[in-house]
mmCIF file of C-alpha atoms and ligand atoms in Angstrom:
data_model
loop_
_atom_site.group_PDB
_atom_site.id
_atom_site.type_symbol
_atom_site.label_atom_id
_atom_site.label_comp_id
_atom_site.label_asym_id
_atom_site.label_seq_id
_atom_site.Cartn_x
_atom_site.Cartn_y
_atom_site.Cartn_z
ATOM 1 C CA UNK A 1 -17.755 -3.892 -32.571
ATOM 2 C CA UNK A 2 -19.285 -3.071 -29.165
ATOM 3 C CA UNK A 3 -22.027 -0.472 -29.119
ATOM 4 C CA UNK A 4 -21.992 2.363 -26.576
ATOM 5 C CA UNK A 5 -24.462 0.683 -24.258
ATOM 6 C CA UNK A 6 -22.846 -2.702 -23.863
ATOM 7 C CA UNK A 7 -20.202 -4.167 -21.618
ATOM 8 C CA UNK A 8 -18.803 -7.399 -22.980
ATOM 9 C CA UNK A 9 -17.561 -9.801 -20.332
ATOM 10 C CA UNK A 10 -15.539 -12.768 -21.577
ATOM 11 C CA UNK A 11 -14.845 -15.774 -19.411
ATOM 12 C CA UNK A 12 -11.754 -17.790 -20.096
ATOM 13 C CA UNK A 13 -10.517 -21.156 -18.824
ATOM 14 C CA UNK A 14 -6.936 -20.560 -17.676
ATOM 15 C CA UNK A 15 -6.218 -24.266 -18.113
ATOM 16 C CA UNK A 16 -6.546 -23.849 -21.905
ATOM 17 C CA UNK A 17 -3.419 -24.971 -23.828
ATOM 18 C CA UNK A 18 -1.060 -21.965 -23.672
ATOM 19 C CA UNK A 19 0.860 -22.372 -26.961
ATOM 20 C CA UNK A 20 -1.442 -20.289 -29.230
ATOM 21 C CA UNK A 21 -1.632 -17.542 -26.603
ATOM 22 C CA UNK A 22 2.149 -17.420 -26.159
ATOM 23 C CA UNK A 23 2.481 -16.497 -29.847
ATOM 24 C CA UNK A 24 0.975 -13.042 -29.359
ATOM 25 C CA UNK A 25 2.987 -12.059 -26.250
ATOM 26 C CA UNK A 26 5.753 -9.487 -26.424
ATOM 27 C CA UNK A 27 9.317 -10.342 -25.425
ATOM 28 C CA UNK A 28 8.786 -8.509 -22.127
ATOM 29 C CA UNK A 29 5.630 -10.517 -21.412
ATOM 30 C CA UNK A 30 7.407 -13.792 -22.179
ATOM 31 C CA UNK A 31 10.131 -12.769 -19.763
ATOM 32 C CA UNK A 32 7.461 -11.901 -17.188
ATOM 33 C CA UNK A 33 5.845 -15.337 -17.669
ATOM 34 C CA UNK A 34 9.222 -17.013 -17.186
ATOM 35 C CA UNK A 35 9.625 -15.279 -13.811
ATOM 36 C CA UNK A 36 6.699 -17.214 -12.279
ATOM 37 C CA UNK A 37 8.053 -19.935 -10.037
ATOM 38 C CA UNK A 38 5.033 -22.235 -10.436
ATOM 39 C CA UNK A 39 4.398 -23.758 -13.832
ATOM 40 C CA UNK A 40 0.607 -23.355 -13.606
ATOM 41 C CA UNK A 41 0.982 -19.622 -12.843
ATOM 42 C CA UNK A 42 3.268 -19.246 -15.864
ATOM 43 C CA UNK A 43 0.598 -20.877 -18.045
ATOM 44 C CA UNK A 44 -2.231 -18.860 -16.497
ATOM 45 C CA UNK A 45 -0.392 -15.574 -17.083
ATOM 46 C CA UNK A 46 0.307 -16.570 -20.700
ATOM 47 C CA UNK A 47 -3.313 -17.558 -21.414
ATOM 48 C CA UNK A 48 -4.805 -14.453 -19.723
ATOM 49 C CA UNK A 49 -2.390 -11.959 -21.305
ATOM 50 C CA UNK A 50 -2.626 -13.672 -24.697
ATOM 51 C CA UNK A 51 -6.438 -13.652 -24.604
ATOM 52 C CA UNK A 52 -6.387 -9.961 -23.629
ATOM 53 C CA UNK A 53 -4.209 -9.203 -26.673
ATOM 54 C CA UNK A 54 -6.374 -11.321 -29.003
ATOM 55 C CA UNK A 55 -9.578 -9.621 -27.856
ATOM 56 C CA UNK A 56 -8.028 -6.130 -27.965
ATOM 57 C CA UNK A 57 -6.835 -6.983 -31.472
ATOM 58 C CA UNK A 58 -10.392 -7.734 -32.460
ATOM 59 C CA UNK A 59 -11.902 -4.631 -30.865
ATOM 60 C CA UNK A 60 -9.212 -2.327 -32.254
ATOM 61 C CA UNK A 61 -8.734 -4.129 -35.599
ATOM 62 C CA UNK A 62 -5.038 -4.324 -34.837
ATOM 63 C CA UNK A 63 -2.309 -6.958 -34.715
ATOM 64 C CA UNK A 64 -2.616 -8.415 -31.162
ATOM 65 C CA UNK A 65 1.153 -8.713 -30.730
ATOM 66 C CA UNK A 66 1.728 -5.053 -31.617
ATOM 67 C CA UNK A 67 -0.858 -3.411 -29.352
ATOM 68 C CA UNK A 68 0.819 -0.976 -26.953
ATOM 69 C CA UNK A 69 -0.455 -1.991 -23.531
ATOM 70 C CA UNK A 70 0.264 0.825 -21.124
ATOM 71 C CA UNK A 71 0.078 0.901 -17.340
ATOM 72 C CA UNK A 72 -1.467 3.651 -15.198
ATOM 73 C CA UNK A 73 0.254 5.128 -12.132
ATOM 74 C CA UNK A 74 -1.221 2.461 -9.801
ATOM 75 C CA UNK A 75 -0.810 -0.430 -12.226
ATOM 76 C CA UNK A 76 -4.048 -0.421 -14.244
ATOM 77 C CA UNK A 77 -3.430 -1.524 -17.839
ATOM 78 C CA UNK A 78 -4.940 0.653 -20.598
ATOM 79 C CA UNK A 79 -4.647 1.377 -24.336
ATOM 80 C CA UNK A 80 -4.550 4.757 -26.080
ATOM 81 C CA UNK A 81 -7.956 4.225 -27.713
ATOM 82 C CA UNK A 82 -11.594 4.843 -26.726
ATOM 83 C CA UNK A 83 -11.884 1.364 -25.265
ATOM 84 C CA UNK A 84 -11.900 0.550 -21.535
ATOM 85 C CA UNK A 85 -11.081 -2.896 -20.266
ATOM 86 C CA UNK A 86 -10.134 -4.726 -17.115
ATOM 87 C CA UNK A 87 -9.044 -8.259 -16.283
ATOM 88 C CA UNK A 88 -9.384 -10.452 -13.206
ATOM 89 C CA UNK A 89 -8.417 -14.030 -12.432
ATOM 90 C CA UNK A 90 -8.936 -16.498 -9.608
ATOM 91 C CA UNK A 91 -8.534 -20.261 -9.573
ATOM 92 C CA UNK A 92 -8.777 -21.478 -13.170
ATOM 93 C CA UNK A 93 -11.079 -18.664 -14.296
ATOM 94 C CA UNK A 94 -10.297 -15.293 -15.864
ATOM 95 C CA UNK A 95 -12.818 -12.585 -16.747
ATOM 96 C CA UNK A 96 -12.076 -9.843 -19.265
ATOM 97 C CA UNK A 97 -14.471 -6.880 -19.533
ATOM 98 C CA UNK A 98 -14.555 -4.347 -22.398
ATOM 99 C CA UNK A 99 -16.627 -1.263 -23.121
ATOM 100 C CA UNK A 100 -16.472 1.972 -25.088
ATOM 101 C CA UNK A 101 -16.566 4.911 -22.738
ATOM 102 C CA UNK A 102 -16.430 4.869 -18.961
ATOM 103 C CA UNK A 103 -13.676 3.298 -16.948
ATOM 104 C CA UNK A 104 -14.670 -0.088 -15.616
ATOM 105 C CA UNK A 105 -13.348 -2.643 -13.190
ATOM 106 C CA UNK A 106 -13.986 -6.364 -12.841
ATOM 107 C CA UNK A 107 -13.167 -8.795 -10.069
ATOM 108 C CA UNK A 108 -13.611 -12.546 -9.652
ATOM 109 C CA UNK A 109 -12.807 -14.621 -6.573
ATOM 110 C CA UNK A 110 -12.990 -18.353 -6.077
ATOM 111 C CA UNK A 111 -14.535 -19.180 -2.696
ATOM 112 C CA UNK A 112 -12.056 -20.575 -0.226
ATOM 113 C CA UNK A 113 -12.476 -21.546 3.411
ATOM 114 C CA UNK A 114 -12.344 -18.367 5.487
ATOM 115 C CA UNK A 115 -12.051 -19.292 9.180
ATOM 116 C CA UNK A 116 -11.097 -15.641 9.778
ATOM 117 C CA UNK A 117 -13.933 -14.215 7.667
ATOM 118 C CA UNK A 118 -15.296 -11.881 10.334
ATOM 119 C CA UNK A 119 -11.884 -10.483 11.410
ATOM 120 C CA UNK A 120 -11.063 -9.874 7.716
ATOM 121 C CA UNK A 121 -14.427 -8.147 7.238
ATOM 122 C CA UNK A 122 -13.878 -6.029 10.367
ATOM 123 C CA UNK A 123 -10.444 -5.030 9.144
ATOM 124 C CA UNK A 124 -11.356 -4.129 5.543
ATOM 125 C CA UNK A 125 -15.103 -3.555 5.145
ATOM 126 C CA UNK A 126 -17.216 -0.730 6.531
ATOM 127 C CA UNK A 127 -19.093 -1.276 9.800
ATOM 128 C CA UNK A 128 -22.534 -1.643 8.173
ATOM 129 C CA UNK A 129 -21.265 -4.340 5.801
ATOM 130 C CA UNK A 130 -19.682 -6.268 8.680
ATOM 131 C CA UNK A 131 -22.932 -6.054 10.671
ATOM 132 C CA UNK A 132 -24.893 -7.376 7.699
ATOM 133 C CA UNK A 133 -22.463 -10.305 7.384
ATOM 134 C CA UNK A 134 -22.671 -11.118 11.097
ATOM 135 C CA UNK A 135 -26.463 -11.329 10.861
ATOM 136 C CA UNK A 136 -26.269 -14.115 8.223
ATOM 137 C CA UNK A 137 -25.946 -17.862 8.927
ATOM 138 C CA UNK A 138 -22.472 -19.230 7.977
ATOM 139 C CA UNK A 139 -23.195 -20.737 4.483
ATOM 140 C CA UNK A 140 -24.920 -17.534 3.305
ATOM 141 C CA UNK A 141 -22.233 -15.516 5.057
ATOM 142 C CA UNK A 142 -19.429 -16.974 2.916
ATOM 143 C CA UNK A 143 -21.276 -16.211 -0.315
ATOM 144 C CA UNK A 144 -22.114 -12.685 0.898
ATOM 145 C CA UNK A 145 -18.498 -12.086 1.940
ATOM 146 C CA UNK A 146 -17.199 -12.894 -1.550
ATOM 147 C CA UNK A 147 -20.042 -10.927 -3.184
ATOM 148 C CA UNK A 148 -19.039 -7.944 -1.049
ATOM 149 C CA UNK A 149 -15.320 -8.430 -1.697
ATOM 150 C CA UNK A 150 -15.669 -8.658 -5.486
ATOM 151 C CA UNK A 151 -18.098 -5.710 -5.654
ATOM 152 C CA UNK A 152 -15.640 -3.561 -3.703
ATOM 153 C CA UNK A 153 -12.618 -4.721 -5.699
ATOM 154 C CA UNK A 154 -14.516 -3.994 -8.934
ATOM 155 C CA UNK A 155 -14.857 -0.350 -7.809
ATOM 156 C CA UNK A 156 -11.214 0.148 -6.837
ATOM 157 C CA UNK A 157 -10.187 -1.498 -10.101
ATOM 158 C CA UNK A 158 -12.538 0.778 -12.071
ATOM 159 C CA UNK A 159 -10.978 3.913 -10.577
ATOM 160 C CA UNK A 160 -7.543 2.338 -11.054
ATOM 161 C CA UNK A 161 -6.626 3.243 -7.487
ATOM 162 C CA UNK A 162 -6.478 -0.340 -6.274
ATOM 163 C CA UNK A 163 -6.013 -0.726 -2.548
ATOM 164 C CA UNK A 164 -4.886 2.911 -2.291
ATOM 165 C CA UNK A 165 -8.617 3.488 -1.786
ATOM 166 C CA UNK A 166 -9.441 1.973 1.617
ATOM 167 C CA UNK A 167 -12.270 -0.554 1.258
ATOM 168 C CA UNK A 168 -14.152 0.958 4.210
ATOM 169 C CA UNK A 169 -14.623 4.286 2.394
ATOM 170 C CA UNK A 170 -17.632 3.032 0.477
ATOM 171 C CA UNK A 171 -20.495 0.632 1.015
ATOM 172 C CA UNK A 172 -22.010 -1.977 -1.296
ATOM 173 C CA UNK A 173 -25.019 -4.263 -0.867
ATOM 174 C CA UNK A 174 -24.218 -7.852 0.067
ATOM 175 C CA UNK A 175 -27.337 -9.567 1.438
ATOM 176 C CA UNK A 176 -28.678 -12.582 -0.516
ATOM 177 C CA UNK A 177 -31.366 -11.511 -2.959
ATOM 178 C CA UNK A 178 -30.487 -7.812 -2.763
ATOM 179 C CA UNK A 179 -29.399 -6.328 -6.106
ATOM 180 C CA UNK A 180 -25.750 -5.289 -6.404
ATOM 181 C CA UNK A 181 -25.383 -1.524 -5.950
ATOM 182 C CA UNK A 182 -23.324 1.136 -4.249
ATOM 183 C CA UNK A 183 -24.988 2.445 -1.076
ATOM 184 C CA UNK A 184 -22.533 5.303 -0.568
ATOM 185 C CA UNK A 185 -19.042 6.292 -1.674
ATOM 186 C CA UNK A 186 -16.969 8.810 0.328
ATOM 187 C CA UNK A 187 -15.942 11.808 -1.827
ATOM 188 C CA UNK A 188 -17.915 10.490 -4.796
ATOM 189 C CA UNK A 189 -21.537 10.149 -5.928
ATOM 190 C CA UNK A 190 -22.751 6.575 -5.428
ATOM 191 C CA UNK A 191 -25.594 7.316 -7.884
ATOM 192 C CA UNK A 192 -23.069 7.980 -10.647
ATOM 193 C CA UNK A 193 -21.794 4.411 -10.405
ATOM 194 C CA UNK A 194 -23.301 1.097 -11.461
ATOM 195 C CA UNK A 195 -22.523 -2.329 -10.101
ATOM 196 C CA UNK A 196 -23.513 -5.684 -11.622
ATOM 197 C CA UNK A 197 -22.902 -9.249 -10.588
ATOM 198 C CA UNK A 198 -21.376 -11.395 -13.327
ATOM 199 C CA UNK A 199 -22.679 -14.940 -13.840
ATOM 200 C CA UNK A 200 -19.881 -17.377 -12.943
ATOM 201 C CA UNK A 201 -19.643 -21.110 -12.111
ATOM 202 C CA UNK A 202 -20.664 -22.329 -8.651
ATOM 203 C CA UNK A 203 -17.894 -21.602 -6.151
ATOM 204 C CA UNK A 204 -16.988 -18.207 -7.625
ATOM 205 C CA UNK A 205 -18.297 -14.659 -7.211
ATOM 206 C CA UNK A 206 -17.702 -11.826 -9.658
ATOM 207 C CA UNK A 207 -18.793 -8.227 -10.198
ATOM 208 C CA UNK A 208 -18.240 -5.394 -12.634
ATOM 209 C CA UNK A 209 -18.373 -1.677 -11.712
ATOM 210 C CA UNK A 210 -18.371 1.413 -13.921
ATOM 211 C CA UNK A 211 -19.239 5.081 -13.911
ATOM 212 C CA UNK A 212 -22.751 4.987 -15.333
ATOM 213 C CA UNK A 213 -22.285 7.921 -17.764
ATOM 214 C CA UNK A 214 -25.853 8.468 -18.906
ATOM 215 C CA UNK A 215 -27.526 5.288 -17.763
ATOM 216 C CA UNK A 216 -26.789 1.695 -17.015
ATOM 217 C CA UNK A 217 -25.390 -0.532 -19.722
ATOM 218 C CA UNK A 218 -26.213 -4.059 -20.779
ATOM 219 C CA UNK A 219 -23.844 -6.821 -19.754
ATOM 220 C CA UNK A 220 -23.223 -9.297 -22.586
ATOM 221 C CA UNK A 221 -21.459 -12.408 -21.306
ATOM 222 C CA UNK A 222 -19.454 -14.537 -23.698
ATOM 223 C CA UNK A 223 -17.220 -17.547 -23.362
ATOM 224 C CA UNK A 224 -13.773 -17.299 -24.940
ATOM 225 C CA UNK A 225 -13.547 -20.677 -26.659
ATOM 226 C CA UNK A 226 -10.397 -21.396 -28.548
ATOM 227 C CA UNK A 227 -8.981 -18.699 -30.695
ATOM 228 C CA UNK A 228 -11.324 -16.159 -32.238
ATOM 229 C CA UNK A 229 -10.237 -15.392 -35.763
ATOM 230 C CA UNK A 230 -8.451 -12.040 -36.112
ATOM 231 C CA UNK A 231 -8.709 -10.200 -39.439
HETATM 232 C C1 LIG B 1 -4.132 -5.313 -8.088
HETATM 233 C C2 LIG B 1 -5.526 -5.140 -7.502
HETATM 234 C C3 LIG B 1 -6.141 -3.952 -8.190
HETATM 235 C C4 LIG B 1 -6.407 -6.375 -7.783
HETATM 236 O O1 LIG B 1 -5.783 -7.514 -7.390
HETATM 237 P P1 LIG B 1 -6.442 -8.966 -7.299
HETATM 238 O O2 LIG B 1 -7.896 -8.894 -6.951
HETATM 239 O O3 LIG B 1 -5.560 -9.748 -6.428
HETATM 240 O O4 LIG B 1 -6.246 -9.544 -8.768
HETATM 241 P P2 LIG B 1 -7.168 -9.594 -10.059
HETATM 242 O O5 LIG B 1 -6.889 -10.869 -10.718
HETATM 243 O O6 LIG B 1 -8.585 -9.232 -9.803
HETATM 244 O O7 LIG B 1 -6.588 -8.401 -10.952
HETATM 245 C C5 LIG B 1 -5.303 -8.430 -11.480
HETATM 246 C C6 LIG B 1 -5.341 -7.685 -12.794
HETATM 247 O O8 LIG B 1 -5.881 -6.377 -12.593
HETATM 248 C C7 LIG B 1 -5.213 -5.445 -13.427
HETATM 249 N N1 LIG B 1 -4.706 -4.383 -12.544
HETATM 250 C C8 LIG B 1 -3.490 -4.254 -11.949
HETATM 251 N N2 LIG B 1 -3.460 -3.106 -11.223
HETATM 252 C C9 LIG B 1 -4.675 -2.522 -11.372
HETATM 253 C C10 LIG B 1 -5.255 -1.314 -10.869
HETATM 254 N N3 LIG B 1 -4.592 -0.465 -10.085
HETATM 255 N N4 LIG B 1 -6.533 -1.031 -11.214
HETATM 256 C C11 LIG B 1 -7.223 -1.854 -12.018
HETATM 257 N N5 LIG B 1 -6.722 -3.013 -12.533
HETATM 258 C C12 LIG B 1 -5.473 -3.339 -12.196
HETATM 259 C C13 LIG B 1 -4.149 -6.196 -14.198
HETATM 260 O O9 LIG B 1 -4.698 -6.527 -15.458
HETATM 261 C C14 LIG B 1 -3.970 -7.466 -13.379
HETATM 262 O O10 LIG B 1 -3.676 -8.559 -14.196
HETATM 263 P P3 LIG B 1 -2.175 -9.143 -14.280
HETATM 264 O O11 LIG B 1 -1.833 -9.466 -12.866
HETATM 265 O O12 LIG B 1 -2.295 -10.346 -15.149
HETATM 266 O O13 LIG B 1 -1.372 -8.040 -14.876
HETATM 267 C C15 LIG B 1 -5.449 -4.765 -6.020
HETATM 268 O O14 LIG B 1 -6.716 -4.374 -5.576
HETATM 269 C C16 LIG B 1 -4.902 -5.765 -5.086
HETATM 270 O O15 LIG B 1 -3.710 -5.946 -4.947
HETATM 271 N N6 LIG B 1 -5.745 -6.442 -4.368
HETATM 272 C C17 LIG B 1 -5.340 -7.430 -3.390
HETATM 273 C C18 LIG B 1 -6.507 -8.310 -3.183
HETATM 274 C C19 LIG B 1 -6.392 -9.097 -1.909
HETATM 275 O O16 LIG B 1 -5.611 -8.845 -1.012
HETATM 276 N N7 LIG B 1 -7.270 -10.071 -1.806
HETATM 277 C C20 LIG B 1 -7.436 -10.870 -0.651
HETATM 278 C C21 LIG B 1 -8.859 -11.431 -0.665
HETATM 279 S S1 LIG B 1 -9.343 -12.069 0.925
#
């Protein structure tokens, strides 16, 4: 049971053996897994989707295989229950966030070499964010770029709009040592939203965003190890 003031963030190793996760997938999800050309992507999809079903099963006291996972107009998965969740994966790591109440979004990115970091920032980020990045020395710049990227993706995943919301329509903090927060959001109230960094292994950045709804919530981070027992 999650209380009203907590966001539970589970981290999951996508290289876990897939067999127990495959058991809880629907026929359609197995078919989806089979469509991946690369074997590791097939396994990663199976582990992430299976873990989502197992955790939803626990939160909803339901049979994981029978949970009706629905998809919003822009692709955001949801359930017909007072439980919000969102999933992100990059490299071998997946993060799954759950809360009762406000819509939330989570994003994780594994750092990769970005020789075109500044052109990408200029193309997608707002001008102030790009200026802040340009003022940083290169090692700090890479970290700040992925902090910025994941914080922005967390917002567009929380609203469910995805990239239909241009990333330059809102500004997040990105400088080292500065707390994660929204500086402004076009057509929305930045003060009504909360942003947190998620603790992840070296070489990754991750953030969770949600509509605050009466005050910021606690983030409880857990590691999904093996198969939690489902009643
Ligand atoms: C789909 C999107 C919402 C997130 O994509 P992403 O960051 O590549 O992928 P993530 O792993 O974080 O998220 C994927 C998961 O988000 C969920 N999701 C899908 N559409 C969503 C939406 N509109 N809103 C919220 N969540 C969504 C699904 O659970 C999906 O998991 P699945 O693929 O196993 O079904 C969208 O913003 C997108 O396409 N982004 C592209 C990112 C990009 O170009 N990155 C380049 C970095 S330099």
